[in-house]
Amino acid sequence: MKTVPKLEMLPPTEPSIQSALDTYHDAIHEMVCYGTHILHWILKENKKILPESTELNIAHALLFRHILEHLDSMAIQIKASAIVPSKVQLRVILEAFLSLEYLLEKPENIAQRAAAYFLVGYYKSYNFLMKHTPGTEEYRIQMEDLKKHAKYIRDEDLPDTSAELENIKRLINSPLYREAKEEYNIYTKDNTKDINDLKWHALYNGPKSTFRLANYLNRRDFYDYCYKPWSEEVHSTNLHRGVIVKAEEGYGAFNQLRMPDQAPELVQSTTMIVLSVYELLITKCVPKELNNYRQWSRMYKMVHRNKVERIKFNLVAAPNPL
């Protein structure tokens, strides 16, 4: 009986490369740990304005927690040399950072922009739920489309979302969002673009796309060199670059999974972006912690950042990219 060969899709990582990946992990993990302190300080500041506080006061905290969650996941993936998925997550972090910076730009506009942030999200949930709640015209159209174009999902497979829809309606009609709702209705009436593509920062004559938002905030460098190139992984385009390599006898081949060669660029970009997030939050939300942040920043540079920048990968044994 012929033996089936064992395929090694993930060959063991060389000790020197794994040591570099461990260093990268430690640098990002330290940022996550310090970030939780910043989040704690922000939430502590919010307690001072209770009971007047509403969900509008936590929009920036929610965006920041979202950033920390993805940053934490990146640390785990980089240690395991899962670099390309980490690029997708850093793109998510950068978009959240742009939203965060726009939200906090002017103290007098924070409540208005926070209302736009929440309301646009609620409307997207509302539009989705209308398609999945029996008795609505949107539901009837959705079911007809599923019958024509879906392979697996049918009417009986969908959960009852009527209670969730009522809750979203209650939130949208809350007095807290009266002004934002008026602005939303004006905007969606005057714009024919699919409202599900609406960016929350487009309301009140704000930037209508991530590209325009980056320009407005003078973050075009982050957009052009991090956000835009890494869109390819999100949209599954130009996937051959760095993947197809020259193999023996002139044949082409695929590089191994978890190829670490892009780790240095990724980690340095991550450090630059996340430290920009921290500086923004400290100066805008908890300026009394500025000295604490400066002390940590000096420590981070000496213990982690300098070490990260000195790492040089030696992948000469790897096949040459086509």
Coordinates of C-alpha atoms in Angstrom, one line a residue:
M1 CA 0.0 0.0 0.0
K2 CA 1.4 3.4 -1.0
T3 CA 2.1 5.8 1.8
V4 CA 0.6 9.3 1.5
P5 CA 3.3 11.9 2.0
K6 CA 2.9 14.2 4.9
L7 CA 2.6 17.8 3.8
E8 CA 4.3 20.5 5.9
M9 CA 2.4 23.7 5.2
L10 CA 3.9 25.4 8.3
P11 CA 7.6 24.4 8.6
P12 CA 9.2 25.2 12.0
T13 CA 10.3 28.8 12.3
E14 CA 14.0 29.3 12.6
P15 CA 15.1 30.2 16.2
S16 CA 16.5 33.6 15.1
I17 CA 13.3 34.5 13.3
Q18 CA 11.2 33.4 16.2
S19 CA 13.3 35.4 18.5
A20 CA 12.6 38.5 16.4
L21 CA 8.8 37.7 16.3
D22 CA 8.8 37.3 20.1
T23 CA 10.4 40.8 20.4
Y24 CA 7.8 42.2 18.1
H25 CA 5.1 40.6 20.2
D26 CA 6.5 42.0 23.4
A27 CA 6.6 45.5 22.0
I28 CA 3.0 45.4 20.8
H29 CA 1.8 43.7 24.0
E30 CA 3.3 46.4 26.1
M31 CA 1.4 49.0 24.1
V32 CA -1.8 47.1 24.7
C33 CA -1.1 47.0 28.5
Y34 CA -0.5 50.7 28.6
G35 CA -3.5 51.3 26.4
T36 CA -5.7 49.7 29.1
H37 CA -4.4 52.3 31.6
I38 CA -5.4 55.1 29.2
L39 CA -8.9 53.5 28.8
H40 CA -9.2 53.3 32.5
W41 CA -8.3 57.0 32.9
I42 CA -10.8 58.0 30.3
L43 CA -13.7 56.0 31.9
K44 CA -12.7 57.4 35.3
E45 CA -13.0 61.0 33.9
N46 CA -16.5 60.1 32.6
K47 CA -17.6 59.2 36.1
K48 CA -17.1 62.7 37.2
I49 CA -19.9 64.0 35.0
L50 CA -22.5 61.4 36.1
P51 CA -25.5 61.4 36.2
E52 CA -25.5 63.9 33.3
S53 CA -23.5 61.4 31.3
T54 CA -25.1 59.7 28.2
E55 CA -23.8 57.3 25.6
L56 CA -22.5 60.3 23.7
N57 CA -19.8 60.6 26.4
I58 CA -18.4 57.2 25.6
A59 CA -18.1 57.3 21.8
H60 CA -14.3 57.9 22.0
A61 CA -13.9 55.2 24.6
L62 CA -15.7 52.7 22.4
L63 CA -13.5 53.6 19.4
F64 CA -10.4 53.3 21.6
R65 CA -11.5 49.9 23.0
H66 CA -12.0 48.7 19.4
I67 CA -8.4 49.8 18.6
L68 CA -7.1 47.9 21.7
E69 CA -9.0 44.8 20.8
H70 CA -7.4 44.6 17.3
L71 CA -4.0 45.6 18.6
D72 CA -4.1 42.8 21.2
S73 CA -5.1 40.3 18.4
M74 CA -2.2 41.6 16.3
A75 CA 0.3 40.8 19.1
I76 CA -0.9 37.2 19.2
Q77 CA -0.8 36.8 15.4
I78 CA 2.7 38.4 14.9
K79 CA 4.2 36.0 17.5
A80 CA 2.9 33.2 15.4
S81 CA 4.1 34.8 12.2
A82 CA 0.6 35.4 10.8
I83 CA 1.6 38.7 9.2
V84 CA -0.8 39.3 6.4
P85 CA -3.9 39.0 8.6
S86 CA -2.3 41.5 11.0
K87 CA -2.1 44.0 8.1
V88 CA -5.8 43.8 7.7
Q89 CA -6.3 44.5 11.4
L90 CA -3.9 47.5 11.3
R91 CA -6.0 48.9 8.5
V92 CA -9.0 48.6 10.9
I93 CA -7.0 50.4 13.6
L94 CA -6.1 53.2 11.3
E95 CA -9.7 53.8 10.2
A96 CA -10.8 53.9 13.8
F97 CA -8.0 56.3 14.6
L98 CA -9.2 58.7 11.9
S99 CA -12.7 58.5 13.3
L100 CA -11.4 59.1 16.8
E101 CA -9.3 62.1 15.8
Y102 CA -12.2 63.7 13.9
L103 CA -14.6 63.0 16.8
L104 CA -12.2 64.8 19.3
E105 CA -11.0 67.5 17.0
K106 CA -13.0 70.4 18.6
P107 CA -14.5 70.3 22.1
E108 CA -17.6 72.2 21.0
N109 CA -18.4 69.6 18.3
I110 CA -17.8 66.4 20.2
A111 CA -21.4 65.8 21.3
Q112 CA -22.7 66.6 17.8
R113 CA -20.2 64.2 16.2
A114 CA -20.8 61.5 18.8
A115 CA -24.5 61.7 18.0
A116 CA -23.8 61.3 14.3
Y117 CA -21.5 58.4 15.0
F118 CA -24.1 56.5 17.0
L119 CA -27.1 57.4 14.9
V120 CA -25.6 56.3 11.6
G121 CA -24.7 53.0 13.2
Y122 CA -28.3 52.6 14.5
Y123 CA -29.7 53.4 11.1
K124 CA -27.6 50.7 9.4
S125 CA -28.8 48.2 12.0
Y126 CA -32.4 49.5 11.4
N127 CA -32.1 49.0 7.6
F128 CA -30.7 45.5 8.1
L129 CA -33.4 44.5 10.6
M130 CA -36.2 45.8 8.4
K131 CA -35.1 43.2 5.8
H132 CA -35.3 40.4 8.4
T133 CA -38.4 41.2 10.3
P134 CA -41.7 39.6 9.0
G135 CA -44.4 41.9 8.0
T136 CA -42.3 44.7 6.5
E137 CA -42.1 45.4 2.8
E138 CA -38.3 45.2 3.0
Y139 CA -38.7 41.6 4.4
R140 CA -40.9 40.6 1.5
I141 CA -38.4 41.9 -1.0
Q142 CA -35.5 40.2 0.8
M143 CA -37.3 36.8 0.9
E144 CA -38.0 37.0 -2.9
D145 CA -34.3 37.8 -3.5
L146 CA -33.2 34.9 -1.3
K147 CA -35.5 32.5 -3.2
K148 CA -33.8 33.6 -6.5
H149 CA -30.2 34.0 -5.4
A150 CA -29.4 32.2 -2.2
K151 CA -28.2 28.6 -1.9
Y152 CA -28.6 27.9 1.8
I153 CA -30.5 30.5 3.8
R154 CA -34.3 30.4 3.7
D155 CA -37.1 32.1 5.5
E156 CA -37.3 29.5 8.2
D157 CA -33.6 29.8 9.0
L158 CA -33.8 33.5 10.0
P159 CA -34.3 34.4 13.7
D160 CA -37.1 36.6 14.9
T161 CA -35.7 40.2 15.0
S162 CA -38.8 42.1 15.8
A163 CA -37.8 42.9 19.4
E164 CA -34.4 44.1 18.3
L165 CA -36.0 46.3 15.6
E166 CA -38.3 47.9 18.2
N167 CA -35.3 48.7 20.4
I168 CA -33.4 50.3 17.5
K169 CA -36.5 52.4 16.6
R170 CA -36.6 53.6 20.2
L171 CA -32.9 54.6 20.1
I172 CA -33.3 56.5 16.8
N173 CA -36.3 58.4 18.1
S174 CA -34.7 59.3 21.4
P175 CA -34.5 63.0 22.1
L176 CA -30.8 62.5 22.4
Y177 CA -30.6 62.1 18.6
R178 CA -33.3 64.6 17.5
E179 CA -30.9 67.1 15.9
A180 CA -28.7 64.3 14.4
K181 CA -31.8 62.6 12.9
E182 CA -32.9 65.8 11.2
E183 CA -29.4 66.1 9.7
Y184 CA -29.4 62.5 8.7
N185 CA -32.8 62.9 6.9
I186 CA -31.6 65.9 5.0
Y187 CA -28.4 64.2 4.0
T188 CA -30.0 61.0 2.8
K189 CA -32.7 62.9 0.9
D190 CA -30.1 64.9 -1.0
N191 CA -27.7 62.0 -1.7
T192 CA -28.7 59.1 -4.0
K193 CA -25.8 56.9 -2.8
D194 CA -26.7 53.8 -0.9
I195 CA -27.3 54.9 2.7
N196 CA -25.6 51.7 3.9
D197 CA -22.3 53.2 2.6
L198 CA -22.8 56.4 4.5
K199 CA -19.8 57.4 6.7
W200 CA -20.9 58.9 9.9
H201 CA -18.5 61.8 9.6
A202 CA -20.2 62.9 6.3
L203 CA -23.0 64.5 8.4
Y204 CA -22.8 68.2 9.1
N205 CA -20.8 68.9 6.0
G206 CA -18.0 66.6 7.1
P207 CA -15.7 64.4 4.9
K208 CA -17.7 62.0 2.9
S209 CA -15.1 59.2 2.6
T210 CA -12.1 57.8 4.4
F211 CA -9.8 59.4 1.8
R212 CA -11.3 62.8 2.4
L213 CA -11.2 62.3 6.1
A214 CA -7.5 61.5 6.0
N215 CA -6.9 64.7 3.9
Y216 CA -8.9 66.8 6.3
L217 CA -6.9 65.5 9.3
N218 CA -3.6 65.8 7.4
R219 CA -3.1 62.1 7.8
R220 CA -2.6 61.5 4.1
D221 CA 0.7 59.8 4.8
F222 CA -1.0 57.1 6.9
Y223 CA -3.7 56.7 4.3
D224 CA -1.4 56.4 1.3
Y225 CA 1.3 54.1 2.9
C226 CA -0.8 52.0 5.3
Y227 CA -4.6 52.1 4.7
K228 CA -4.7 52.1 0.8
P229 CA -2.0 49.4 0.1
W230 CA -3.4 47.1 2.7
S231 CA -6.9 47.4 1.2
E232 CA -5.7 44.7 -1.3
E233 CA -5.7 42.1 1.4
V234 CA -9.3 43.1 2.4
H235 CA -10.6 43.1 -1.2
S236 CA -8.5 40.1 -2.4
T237 CA -6.6 41.9 -5.1
N238 CA -2.9 41.7 -6.2
L239 CA -2.5 38.6 -4.0
H240 CA 0.4 37.3 -6.1
R241 CA 2.9 39.9 -4.8
G242 CA 5.2 38.2 -2.3
V243 CA 3.4 34.9 -2.7
I244 CA 4.5 33.5 -6.1
V245 CA 8.2 32.8 -6.0
K246 CA 10.7 31.1 -8.3
A247 CA 11.2 27.5 -7.4
E248 CA 13.5 24.7 -8.7
E249 CA 13.8 24.0 -12.4
G250 CA 12.2 27.3 -13.3
Y251 CA 8.8 26.5 -12.0
G252 CA 6.7 28.9 -10.0
A253 CA 5.6 28.1 -6.4
F254 CA 3.7 29.6 -3.5
N255 CA 5.6 30.9 -0.5
Q256 CA 4.9 29.2 2.8
L257 CA 2.0 30.3 5.0
R258 CA 3.0 32.6 7.8
M259 CA 5.9 34.1 5.9
P260 CA 7.5 36.6 8.3
D261 CA 9.3 38.8 5.7
Q262 CA 6.8 41.7 6.1
A263 CA 6.9 41.8 9.9
P264 CA 9.5 44.6 10.3
E265 CA 7.5 47.1 8.2
L266 CA 4.2 46.0 9.8
V267 CA 5.4 46.4 13.4
Q268 CA 7.1 49.8 12.8
S269 CA 3.9 51.1 11.2
T270 CA 1.9 49.7 14.0
T271 CA 4.1 51.4 16.6
M272 CA 3.9 54.8 14.8
I273 CA 0.1 54.7 14.4
V274 CA -0.7 53.5 17.9
L275 CA 1.6 56.0 19.6
S276 CA -0.2 58.7 17.6
V277 CA -3.5 57.4 19.0
Y278 CA -2.1 57.5 22.6
E279 CA -0.8 61.0 22.2
L280 CA -4.2 62.2 20.9
L281 CA -6.1 60.6 23.7
I282 CA -3.7 61.9 26.5
T283 CA -3.7 65.5 25.2
K284 CA -7.5 65.6 24.4
C285 CA -9.0 63.5 27.2
V286 CA -6.7 63.1 30.2
P287 CA -4.0 65.8 30.0
K288 CA -3.2 65.5 33.7
E289 CA -1.6 62.1 32.7
L290 CA 0.8 63.7 30.3
N291 CA 3.9 63.3 32.5
N292 CA 3.0 59.7 33.1
Y293 CA 2.7 59.2 29.4
R294 CA 6.1 60.8 28.7
Q295 CA 7.8 58.6 31.3
W296 CA 6.2 55.5 29.7
S297 CA 7.1 56.7 26.2
R298 CA 10.7 57.1 27.2
M299 CA 10.8 53.6 28.7
Y300 CA 9.0 52.2 25.7
K301 CA 11.6 53.7 23.3
M302 CA 14.5 52.3 25.3
V303 CA 13.2 48.9 26.1
H304 CA 11.1 48.1 23.0
R305 CA 11.2 50.5 20.1
N306 CA 14.9 50.7 19.8
K307 CA 15.2 47.0 19.9
V308 CA 12.5 46.6 17.3
E309 CA 14.2 49.0 14.9
R310 CA 17.5 47.2 15.2
I311 CA 16.1 43.8 14.1
K312 CA 17.3 42.8 10.6
F313 CA 15.7 39.7 9.1
N314 CA 17.9 37.3 7.3
L315 CA 15.8 35.4 4.8
V316 CA 18.4 34.7 2.2
A317 CA 17.5 31.0 2.2
A318 CA 14.0 31.9 1.0
P319 CA 13.2 31.7 -2.8
N320 CA 13.5 34.9 -4.8
P321 CA 10.1 36.6 -5.5
L322 CA 9.1 36.7 -9.1

